[in-house]
Amino acid sequence: MITFTGEYPCKIDAKGRLLFPVGLKRQMGKEVQDRFGVRKNIFTKCLDIYPWSEWELLLKKMKSRINPYNRQHNEFITEFFKGTADITLDSSGRMLVPKWLVDWLEIKNGDIMMVGQNGRIQLWDNATYNSRGMSEEEFASLAEKLLGNQTFNEED
């Protein structure tokens, strides 16, 4: 499993091309991949980018829980795949994000932020990314609520 961390300010051109950050590529290690599954984030206005191996794991997990003959499940599948794309890195290490996804993000001046987030990378319009978030106190309270009763050790 790949784990991504860090923030990487980047530029994206009018055609949706961006140079994939070396720091993120390095974090893939021997598993460097040039194919990615991309989807609109369900909760915020950013893209979730998964190395293909992680994308396949996500789809496999989803498939095991979804019954396409259940109307509600079928609606979920339709909505989930509405905002997806299969993208690759070219020989120069550039990623081509489909124009319709770039337009949906409302990117200003080509400034974006790529953020490592466990097994995925989020792609944000830089202004949107920098204008959101919570105070340190709010984050501390949320961390305590979600993780305060957990025991962390090396075996987990």
JSON list of C-alpha atoms in Angstrom, two decimals:
[
{"chain": "A", "resi": 1, "resn": "MET", "atom": "CA", "xyz": [0.00, 0.00, 0.00]},
{"chain": "A", "resi": 2, "resn": "ILE", "atom": "CA", "xyz": [1.24, 3.46, -0.91]},
{"chain": "A", "resi": 3, "resn": "THR", "atom": "CA", "xyz": [1.11, 6.29, 1.64]},
{"chain": "A", "resi": 4, "resn": "PHE", "atom": "CA", "xyz": [1.36, 9.88, 0.40]},
{"chain": "A", "resi": 5, "resn": "THR", "atom": "CA", "xyz": [2.14, 12.92, 2.57]},
{"chain": "A", "resi": 6, "resn": "GLY", "atom": "CA", "xyz": [3.01, 16.56, 1.97]},
{"chain": "A", "resi": 7, "resn": "GLU", "atom": "CA", "xyz": [1.75, 19.61, 0.14]},
{"chain": "A", "resi": 8, "resn": "TYR", "atom": "CA", "xyz": [3.01, 20.37, -3.37]},
{"chain": "A", "resi": 9, "resn": "PRO", "atom": "CA", "xyz": [2.17, 23.70, -5.02]},
{"chain": "A", "resi": 10, "resn": "CYS", "atom": "CA", "xyz": [2.01, 23.22, -8.81]},
{"chain": "A", "resi": 11, "resn": "LYS", "atom": "CA", "xyz": [0.87, 24.89, -12.01]},
{"chain": "A", "resi": 12, "resn": "ILE", "atom": "CA", "xyz": [-1.67, 23.49, -14.43]},
{"chain": "A", "resi": 13, "resn": "ASP", "atom": "CA", "xyz": [-1.91, 24.89, -17.95]},
{"chain": "A", "resi": 14, "resn": "ALA", "atom": "CA", "xyz": [-5.00, 25.70, -20.01]},
{"chain": "A", "resi": 15, "resn": "LYS", "atom": "CA", "xyz": [-4.92, 22.20, -21.53]},
{"chain": "A", "resi": 16, "resn": "GLY", "atom": "CA", "xyz": [-5.00, 20.55, -18.09]},
{"chain": "A", "resi": 17, "resn": "ARG", "atom": "CA", "xyz": [-1.34, 19.49, -18.06]},
{"chain": "A", "resi": 18, "resn": "LEU", "atom": "CA", "xyz": [0.69, 19.52, -14.87]},
{"chain": "A", "resi": 19, "resn": "LEU", "atom": "CA", "xyz": [4.13, 18.25, -13.99]},
{"chain": "A", "resi": 20, "resn": "PHE", "atom": "CA", "xyz": [3.63, 15.47, -11.45]},
{"chain": "A", "resi": 21, "resn": "PRO", "atom": "CA", "xyz": [5.62, 16.41, -8.31]},
{"chain": "A", "resi": 22, "resn": "VAL", "atom": "CA", "xyz": [8.86, 14.48, -7.85]},
{"chain": "A", "resi": 23, "resn": "GLY", "atom": "CA", "xyz": [8.19, 14.24, -4.11]},
{"chain": "A", "resi": 24, "resn": "LEU", "atom": "CA", "xyz": [4.95, 12.35, -4.72]},
{"chain": "A", "resi": 25, "resn": "LYS", "atom": "CA", "xyz": [6.54, 10.15, -7.35]},
{"chain": "A", "resi": 26, "resn": "ARG", "atom": "CA", "xyz": [9.34, 9.30, -4.90]},
{"chain": "A", "resi": 27, "resn": "GLN", "atom": "CA", "xyz": [6.78, 8.23, -2.29]},
{"chain": "A", "resi": 28, "resn": "MET", "atom": "CA", "xyz": [5.52, 5.56, -4.68]},
{"chain": "A", "resi": 29, "resn": "GLY", "atom": "CA", "xyz": [8.98, 3.98, -4.43]},
{"chain": "A", "resi": 30, "resn": "LYS", "atom": "CA", "xyz": [9.38, 0.81, -6.44]},
{"chain": "A", "resi": 31, "resn": "GLU", "atom": "CA", "xyz": [5.66, 0.90, -7.13]},
{"chain": "A", "resi": 32, "resn": "VAL", "atom": "CA", "xyz": [5.95, 3.99, -9.36]},
{"chain": "A", "resi": 33, "resn": "GLN", "atom": "CA", "xyz": [2.95, 3.95, -11.61]},
{"chain": "A", "resi": 34, "resn": "ASP", "atom": "CA", "xyz": [1.96, 6.07, -14.56]},
{"chain": "A", "resi": 35, "resn": "ARG", "atom": "CA", "xyz": [-1.76, 5.28, -14.49]},
{"chain": "A", "resi": 36, "resn": "PHE", "atom": "CA", "xyz": [-4.23, 6.82, -12.05]},
{"chain": "A", "resi": 37, "resn": "GLY", "atom": "CA", "xyz": [-7.93, 6.69, -11.24]},
{"chain": "A", "resi": 38, "resn": "VAL", "atom": "CA", "xyz": [-9.38, 10.15, -10.62]},
{"chain": "A", "resi": 39, "resn": "ARG", "atom": "CA", "xyz": [-12.71, 11.22, -9.23]},
{"chain": "A", "resi": 40, "resn": "LYS", "atom": "CA", "xyz": [-14.43, 14.30, -7.92]},
{"chain": "A", "resi": 41, "resn": "ASN", "atom": "CA", "xyz": [-14.32, 14.27, -4.13]},
{"chain": "A", "resi": 42, "resn": "ILE", "atom": "CA", "xyz": [-17.75, 13.57, -2.66]},
{"chain": "A", "resi": 43, "resn": "PHE", "atom": "CA", "xyz": [-17.50, 16.14, 0.16]},
{"chain": "A", "resi": 44, "resn": "THR", "atom": "CA", "xyz": [-15.32, 19.01, -1.10]},
{"chain": "A", "resi": 45, "resn": "LYS", "atom": "CA", "xyz": [-14.40, 20.70, -4.38]},
{"chain": "A", "resi": 46, "resn": "CYS", "atom": "CA", "xyz": [-11.18, 18.83, -5.12]},
{"chain": "A", "resi": 47, "resn": "LEU", "atom": "CA", "xyz": [-10.08, 15.77, -7.06]},
{"chain": "A", "resi": 48, "resn": "ASP", "atom": "CA", "xyz": [-9.01, 12.49, -5.49]},
{"chain": "A", "resi": 49, "resn": "ILE", "atom": "CA", "xyz": [-6.19, 10.89, -7.48]},
{"chain": "A", "resi": 50, "resn": "TYR", "atom": "CA", "xyz": [-5.36, 7.24, -6.82]},
{"chain": "A", "resi": 51, "resn": "PRO", "atom": "CA", "xyz": [-2.42, 5.26, -8.21]},
{"chain": "A", "resi": 52, "resn": "TRP", "atom": "CA", "xyz": [-4.04, 2.54, -10.30]},
{"chain": "A", "resi": 53, "resn": "SER", "atom": "CA", "xyz": [-3.30, -0.21, -7.74]},
{"chain": "A", "resi": 54, "resn": "GLU", "atom": "CA", "xyz": [-5.06, 1.83, -5.01]},
{"chain": "A", "resi": 55, "resn": "TRP", "atom": "CA", "xyz": [-7.93, 2.67, -7.38]},
{"chain": "A", "resi": 56, "resn": "GLU", "atom": "CA", "xyz": [-8.47, -1.03, -8.08]},
{"chain": "A", "resi": 57, "resn": "LEU", "atom": "CA", "xyz": [-8.49, -1.79, -4.33]},
{"chain": "A", "resi": 58, "resn": "LEU", "atom": "CA", "xyz": [-11.11, 0.93, -3.78]},
{"chain": "A", "resi": 59, "resn": "LEU", "atom": "CA", "xyz": [-13.31, -0.41, -6.58]},
{"chain": "A", "resi": 60, "resn": "LYS", "atom": "CA", "xyz": [-12.92, -4.00, -5.35]},
{"chain": "A", "resi": 61, "resn": "LYS", "atom": "CA", "xyz": [-13.97, -2.98, -1.83]},
{"chain": "A", "resi": 62, "resn": "MET", "atom": "CA", "xyz": [-16.91, -1.00, -3.20]},
{"chain": "A", "resi": 63, "resn": "LYS", "atom": "CA", "xyz": [-17.96, -3.86, -5.49]},
{"chain": "A", "resi": 64, "resn": "SER", "atom": "CA", "xyz": [-18.07, -6.27, -2.54]},
{"chain": "A", "resi": 65, "resn": "ARG", "atom": "CA", "xyz": [-20.54, -3.99, -0.73]},
{"chain": "A", "resi": 66, "resn": "ILE", "atom": "CA", "xyz": [-22.76, -2.83, -3.58]},
{"chain": "A", "resi": 67, "resn": "ASN", "atom": "CA", "xyz": [-25.58, -4.76, -5.22]},
{"chain": "A", "resi": 68, "resn": "PRO", "atom": "CA", "xyz": [-26.28, -3.34, -8.70]},
{"chain": "A", "resi": 69, "resn": "TYR", "atom": "CA", "xyz": [-29.82, -4.79, -8.51]},
{"chain": "A", "resi": 70, "resn": "ASN", "atom": "CA", "xyz": [-30.63, -2.66, -5.48]},
{"chain": "A", "resi": 71, "resn": "ARG", "atom": "CA", "xyz": [-32.06, 0.65, -6.72]},
{"chain": "A", "resi": 72, "resn": "GLN", "atom": "CA", "xyz": [-30.28, 2.79, -4.09]},
{"chain": "A", "resi": 73, "resn": "HIS", "atom": "CA", "xyz": [-26.97, 1.02, -4.67]},
{"chain": "A", "resi": 74, "resn": "ASN", "atom": "CA", "xyz": [-27.37, 1.44, -8.41]},
{"chain": "A", "resi": 75, "resn": "GLU", "atom": "CA", "xyz": [-27.95, 5.19, -7.98]},
{"chain": "A", "resi": 76, "resn": "PHE", "atom": "CA", "xyz": [-24.80, 5.39, -5.88]},
{"chain": "A", "resi": 77, "resn": "ILE", "atom": "CA", "xyz": [-22.76, 3.59, -8.56]},
{"chain": "A", "resi": 78, "resn": "THR", "atom": "CA", "xyz": [-24.07, 5.97, -11.24]},
{"chain": "A", "resi": 79, "resn": "GLU", "atom": "CA", "xyz": [-23.20, 9.05, -9.18]},
{"chain": "A", "resi": 80, "resn": "PHE", "atom": "CA", "xyz": [-19.83, 7.67, -8.11]},
{"chain": "A", "resi": 81, "resn": "PHE", "atom": "CA", "xyz": [-18.67, 7.02, -11.67]},
{"chain": "A", "resi": 82, "resn": "LYS", "atom": "CA", "xyz": [-20.06, 10.32, -13.03]},
{"chain": "A", "resi": 83, "resn": "GLY", "atom": "CA", "xyz": [-17.02, 12.21, -11.83]},
{"chain": "A", "resi": 84, "resn": "THR", "atom": "CA", "xyz": [-14.27, 9.73, -12.72]},
{"chain": "A", "resi": 85, "resn": "ALA", "atom": "CA", "xyz": [-11.46, 9.53, -15.25]},
{"chain": "A", "resi": 86, "resn": "ASP", "atom": "CA", "xyz": [-8.54, 7.26, -16.09]},
{"chain": "A", "resi": 87, "resn": "ILE", "atom": "CA", "xyz": [-5.38, 9.34, -16.58]},
{"chain": "A", "resi": 88, "resn": "THR", "atom": "CA", "xyz": [-1.72, 8.59, -17.22]},
{"chain": "A", "resi": 89, "resn": "LEU", "atom": "CA", "xyz": [1.63, 10.32, -16.95]},
{"chain": "A", "resi": 90, "resn": "ASP", "atom": "CA", "xyz": [3.31, 11.01, -20.28]},
{"chain": "A", "resi": 91, "resn": "SER", "atom": "CA", "xyz": [6.99, 10.34, -20.99]},
{"chain": "A", "resi": 92, "resn": "SER", "atom": "CA", "xyz": [7.86, 13.80, -19.58]},
{"chain": "A", "resi": 93, "resn": "GLY", "atom": "CA", "xyz": [6.15, 13.08, -16.24]},
{"chain": "A", "resi": 94, "resn": "ARG", "atom": "CA", "xyz": [3.17, 15.30, -17.03]},
{"chain": "A", "resi": 95, "resn": "MET", "atom": "CA", "xyz": [-0.37, 14.41, -16.05]},
{"chain": "A", "resi": 96, "resn": "LEU", "atom": "CA", "xyz": [-3.24, 15.46, -18.30]},
{"chain": "A", "resi": 97, "resn": "VAL", "atom": "CA", "xyz": [-6.36, 16.21, -16.26]},
{"chain": "A", "resi": 98, "resn": "PRO", "atom": "CA", "xyz": [-9.50, 16.20, -18.43]},
{"chain": "A", "resi": 99, "resn": "LYS", "atom": "CA", "xyz": [-10.76, 19.72, -19.19]},
{"chain": "A", "resi": 100, "resn": "TRP", "atom": "CA", "xyz": [-14.20, 19.07, -17.73]},
{"chain": "A", "resi": 101, "resn": "LEU", "atom": "CA", "xyz": [-12.59, 18.25, -14.36]},
{"chain": "A", "resi": 102, "resn": "VAL", "atom": "CA", "xyz": [-10.32, 21.31, -14.53]},
{"chain": "A", "resi": 103, "resn": "ASP", "atom": "CA", "xyz": [-13.38, 23.47, -15.29]},
{"chain": "A", "resi": 104, "resn": "TRP", "atom": "CA", "xyz": [-15.29, 21.89, -12.39]},
{"chain": "A", "resi": 105, "resn": "LEU", "atom": "CA", "xyz": [-12.45, 22.83, -10.00]},
{"chain": "A", "resi": 106, "resn": "GLU", "atom": "CA", "xyz": [-12.63, 26.50, -11.11]},
{"chain": "A", "resi": 107, "resn": "ILE", "atom": "CA", "xyz": [-8.83, 26.85, -11.02]},
{"chain": "A", "resi": 108, "resn": "LYS", "atom": "CA", "xyz": [-7.62, 30.43, -10.84]},
{"chain": "A", "resi": 109, "resn": "ASN", "atom": "CA", "xyz": [-4.39, 31.43, -12.64]},
{"chain": "A", "resi": 110, "resn": "GLY", "atom": "CA", "xyz": [-3.35, 27.78, -13.02]},
{"chain": "A", "resi": 111, "resn": "ASP", "atom": "CA", "xyz": [-2.30, 27.61, -9.35]},
{"chain": "A", "resi": 112, "resn": "ILE", "atom": "CA", "xyz": [-3.04, 24.26, -7.75]},
{"chain": "A", "resi": 113, "resn": "MET", "atom": "CA", "xyz": [-2.05, 22.34, -4.65]},
{"chain": "A", "resi": 114, "resn": "MET", "atom": "CA", "xyz": [-1.47, 18.59, -4.64]},
{"chain": "A", "resi": 115, "resn": "VAL", "atom": "CA", "xyz": [-1.78, 17.09, -1.16]},
{"chain": "A", "resi": 116, "resn": "GLY", "atom": "CA", "xyz": [-0.71, 13.59, -0.14]},
{"chain": "A", "resi": 117, "resn": "GLN", "atom": "CA", "xyz": [-3.44, 11.94, 1.87]},
{"chain": "A", "resi": 118, "resn": "ASN", "atom": "CA", "xyz": [-2.67, 8.31, 2.72]},
{"chain": "A", "resi": 119, "resn": "GLY", "atom": "CA", "xyz": [-3.36, 6.19, -0.40]},
{"chain": "A", "resi": 120, "resn": "ARG", "atom": "CA", "xyz": [-4.52, 9.10, -2.52]},
{"chain": "A", "resi": 121, "resn": "ILE", "atom": "CA", "xyz": [-3.50, 12.56, -3.65]},
{"chain": "A", "resi": 122, "resn": "GLN", "atom": "CA", "xyz": [-5.92, 15.47, -3.59]},
{"chain": "A", "resi": 123, "resn": "LEU", "atom": "CA", "xyz": [-5.74, 18.14, -6.29]},
{"chain": "A", "resi": 124, "resn": "TRP", "atom": "CA", "xyz": [-7.12, 21.54, -5.27]},
{"chain": "A", "resi": 125, "resn": "ASP", "atom": "CA", "xyz": [-7.43, 25.01, -6.71]},
{"chain": "A", "resi": 126, "resn": "ASN", "atom": "CA", "xyz": [-4.78, 26.73, -4.58]},
{"chain": "A", "resi": 127, "resn": "ALA", "atom": "CA", "xyz": [-7.04, 29.59, -3.42]},
{"chain": "A", "resi": 128, "resn": "THR", "atom": "CA", "xyz": [-9.79, 27.15, -2.42]},
{"chain": "A", "resi": 129, "resn": "TYR", "atom": "CA", "xyz": [-7.30, 24.97, -0.53]},
{"chain": "A", "resi": 130, "resn": "ASN", "atom": "CA", "xyz": [-5.82, 27.89, 1.38]},
{"chain": "A", "resi": 131, "resn": "SER", "atom": "CA", "xyz": [-9.21, 29.39, 2.28]},
{"chain": "A", "resi": 132, "resn": "ARG", "atom": "CA", "xyz": [-10.58, 26.29, 3.99]},
{"chain": "A", "resi": 133, "resn": "GLY", "atom": "CA", "xyz": [-9.74, 24.37, 7.10]},
{"chain": "A", "resi": 134, "resn": "MET", "atom": "CA", "xyz": [-10.30, 24.64, 10.79]},
{"chain": "A", "resi": 135, "resn": "SER", "atom": "CA", "xyz": [-8.57, 26.36, 13.66]},
{"chain": "A", "resi": 136, "resn": "GLU", "atom": "CA", "xyz": [-5.90, 24.50, 15.63]},
{"chain": "A", "resi": 137, "resn": "GLU", "atom": "CA", "xyz": [-8.35, 24.20, 18.55]},
{"chain": "A", "resi": 138, "resn": "GLU", "atom": "CA", "xyz": [-11.11, 22.80, 16.30]},
{"chain": "A", "resi": 139, "resn": "PHE", "atom": "CA", "xyz": [-8.66, 20.28, 14.86]},
{"chain": "A", "resi": 140, "resn": "ALA", "atom": "CA", "xyz": [-7.45, 19.28, 18.34]},
{"chain": "A", "resi": 141, "resn": "SER", "atom": "CA", "xyz": [-11.07, 18.71, 19.45]},
{"chain": "A", "resi": 142, "resn": "LEU", "atom": "CA", "xyz": [-11.84, 16.64, 16.36]},
{"chain": "A", "resi": 143, "resn": "ALA", "atom": "CA", "xyz": [-8.66, 14.56, 16.81]},
{"chain": "A", "resi": 144, "resn": "GLU", "atom": "CA", "xyz": [-9.60, 13.90, 20.43]},
{"chain": "A", "resi": 145, "resn": "LYS", "atom": "CA", "xyz": [-13.15, 12.93, 19.43]},
{"chain": "A", "resi": 146, "resn": "LEU", "atom": "CA", "xyz": [-12.06, 10.58, 16.64]},
{"chain": "A", "resi": 147, "resn": "LEU", "atom": "CA", "xyz": [-8.82, 9.17, 18.05]},
{"chain": "A", "resi": 148, "resn": "GLY", "atom": "CA", "xyz": [-8.84, 9.92, 21.78]},
{"chain": "A", "resi": 149, "resn": "ASN", "atom": "CA", "xyz": [-10.03, 6.46, 22.80]},
{"chain": "A", "resi": 150, "resn": "GLN", "atom": "CA", "xyz": [-7.62, 4.61, 20.50]},
{"chain": "A", "resi": 151, "resn": "THR", "atom": "CA", "xyz": [-4.49, 2.76, 21.56]},
{"chain": "A", "resi": 152, "resn": "PHE", "atom": "CA", "xyz": [-1.59, 3.22, 19.16]},
{"chain": "A", "resi": 153, "resn": "ASN", "atom": "CA", "xyz": [1.28, 0.78, 19.11]},
{"chain": "A", "resi": 154, "resn": "GLU", "atom": "CA", "xyz": [3.69, -0.64, 16.57]},
{"chain": "A", "resi": 155, "resn": "GLU", "atom": "CA", "xyz": [1.51, -3.70, 15.89]},
{"chain": "A", "resi": 156, "resn": "ASP", "atom": "CA", "xyz": [-1.46, -1.67, 14.59]}
]
